[in-house]
PDB file of C-alpha atoms in Angstrom:
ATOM      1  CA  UNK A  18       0.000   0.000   0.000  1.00  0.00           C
ATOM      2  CA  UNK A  19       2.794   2.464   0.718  1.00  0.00           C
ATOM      3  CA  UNK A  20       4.416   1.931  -2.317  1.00  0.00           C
ATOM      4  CA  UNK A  21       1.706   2.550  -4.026  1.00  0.00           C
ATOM      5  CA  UNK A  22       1.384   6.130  -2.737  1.00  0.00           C
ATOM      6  CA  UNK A  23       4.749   6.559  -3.170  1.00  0.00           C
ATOM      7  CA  UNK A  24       4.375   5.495  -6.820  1.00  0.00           C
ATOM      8  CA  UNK A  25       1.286   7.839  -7.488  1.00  0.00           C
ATOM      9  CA  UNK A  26       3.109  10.819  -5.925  1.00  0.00           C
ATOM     10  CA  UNK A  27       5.629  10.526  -8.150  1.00  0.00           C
ATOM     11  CA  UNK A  28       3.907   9.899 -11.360  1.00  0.00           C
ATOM     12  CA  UNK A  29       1.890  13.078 -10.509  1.00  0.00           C
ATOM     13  CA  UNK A  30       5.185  14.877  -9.750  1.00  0.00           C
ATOM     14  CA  UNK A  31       6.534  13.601 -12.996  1.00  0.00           C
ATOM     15  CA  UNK A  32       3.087  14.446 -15.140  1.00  0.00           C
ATOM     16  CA  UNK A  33       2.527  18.126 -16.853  1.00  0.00           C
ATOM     17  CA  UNK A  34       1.883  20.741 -14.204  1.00  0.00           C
ATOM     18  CA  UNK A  35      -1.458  22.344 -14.046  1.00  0.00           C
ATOM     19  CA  UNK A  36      -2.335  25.002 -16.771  1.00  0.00           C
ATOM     20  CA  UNK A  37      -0.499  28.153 -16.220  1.00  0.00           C
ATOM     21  CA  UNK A  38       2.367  26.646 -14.575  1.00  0.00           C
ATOM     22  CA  UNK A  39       5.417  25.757 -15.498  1.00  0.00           C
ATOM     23  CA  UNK A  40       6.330  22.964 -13.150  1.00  0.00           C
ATOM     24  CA  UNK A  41       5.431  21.672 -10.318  1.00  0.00           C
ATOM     25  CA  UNK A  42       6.206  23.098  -6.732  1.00  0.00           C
ATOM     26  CA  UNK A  43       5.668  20.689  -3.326  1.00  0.00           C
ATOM     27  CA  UNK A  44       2.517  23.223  -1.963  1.00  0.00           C
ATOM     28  CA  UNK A  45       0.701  22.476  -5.647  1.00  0.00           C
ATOM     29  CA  UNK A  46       1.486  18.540  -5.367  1.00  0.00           C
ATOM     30  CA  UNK A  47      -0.326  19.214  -1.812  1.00  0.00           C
ATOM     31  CA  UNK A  48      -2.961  20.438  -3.287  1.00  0.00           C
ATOM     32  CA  UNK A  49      -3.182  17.694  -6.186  1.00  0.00           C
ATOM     33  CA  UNK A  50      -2.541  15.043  -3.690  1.00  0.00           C
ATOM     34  CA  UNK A  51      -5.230  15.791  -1.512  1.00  0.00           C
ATOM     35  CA  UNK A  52      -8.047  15.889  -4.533  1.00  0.00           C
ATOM     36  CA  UNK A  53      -6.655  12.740  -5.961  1.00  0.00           C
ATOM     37  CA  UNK A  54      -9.036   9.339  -4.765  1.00  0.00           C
ATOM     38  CA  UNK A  55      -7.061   6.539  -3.323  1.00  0.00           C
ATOM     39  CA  UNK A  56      -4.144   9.198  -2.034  1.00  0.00           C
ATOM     40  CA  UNK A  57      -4.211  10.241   1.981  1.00  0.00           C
ATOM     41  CA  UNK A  58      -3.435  13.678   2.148  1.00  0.00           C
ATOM     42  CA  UNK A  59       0.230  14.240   2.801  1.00  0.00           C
ATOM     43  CA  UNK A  60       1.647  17.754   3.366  1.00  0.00           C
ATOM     44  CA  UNK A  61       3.959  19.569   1.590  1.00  0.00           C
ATOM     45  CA  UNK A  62       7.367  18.692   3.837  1.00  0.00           C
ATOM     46  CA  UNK A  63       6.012  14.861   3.562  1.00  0.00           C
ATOM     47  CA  UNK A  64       6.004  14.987  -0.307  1.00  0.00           C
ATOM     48  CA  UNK A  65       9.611  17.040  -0.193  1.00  0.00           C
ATOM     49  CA  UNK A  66      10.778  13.629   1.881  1.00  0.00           C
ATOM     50  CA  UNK A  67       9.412  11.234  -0.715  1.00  0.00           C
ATOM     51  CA  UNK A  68      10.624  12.762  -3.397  1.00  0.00           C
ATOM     52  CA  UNK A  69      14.127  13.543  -1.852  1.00  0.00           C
ATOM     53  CA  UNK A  70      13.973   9.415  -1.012  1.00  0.00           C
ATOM     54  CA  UNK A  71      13.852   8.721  -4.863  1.00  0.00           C
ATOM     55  CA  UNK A  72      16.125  11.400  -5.818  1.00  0.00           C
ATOM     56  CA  UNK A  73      13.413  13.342  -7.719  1.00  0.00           C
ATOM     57  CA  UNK A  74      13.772  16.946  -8.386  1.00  0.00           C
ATOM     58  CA  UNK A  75      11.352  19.185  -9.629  1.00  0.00           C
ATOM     59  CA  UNK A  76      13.641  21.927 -11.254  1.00  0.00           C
TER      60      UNK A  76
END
């Protein structure tokens, strides 16, 4: 189960950003995150830790 979240964070960290945007910053992925069915809400710093984990940036 938590490698599932941890897999759908990242896809939607990896995906296009939202319109108007040019990437994606942790306090958007927040946002997505906690709209998404199937994903507990995480906040921001949590997302910053799984990403850091995978060695995902978002620049």
């Amino acid at each position: 189960m938590i490698g599932d979240v941890v897999a759908r964070v990242i896809a939607l960290a990896c995906s296009q950003p939202p319109p108007g945007r040019q990437r994606w910053t942790l306090r958007l992925l927040e946002r997505q995150v906690a709209v998404t069915e199937g994903v507990p809400p995480m906040s921001h710093s949590t997302i910053g830790r799984v990403l850091k984990r995978v060695r995902l940036s978002l620049t």
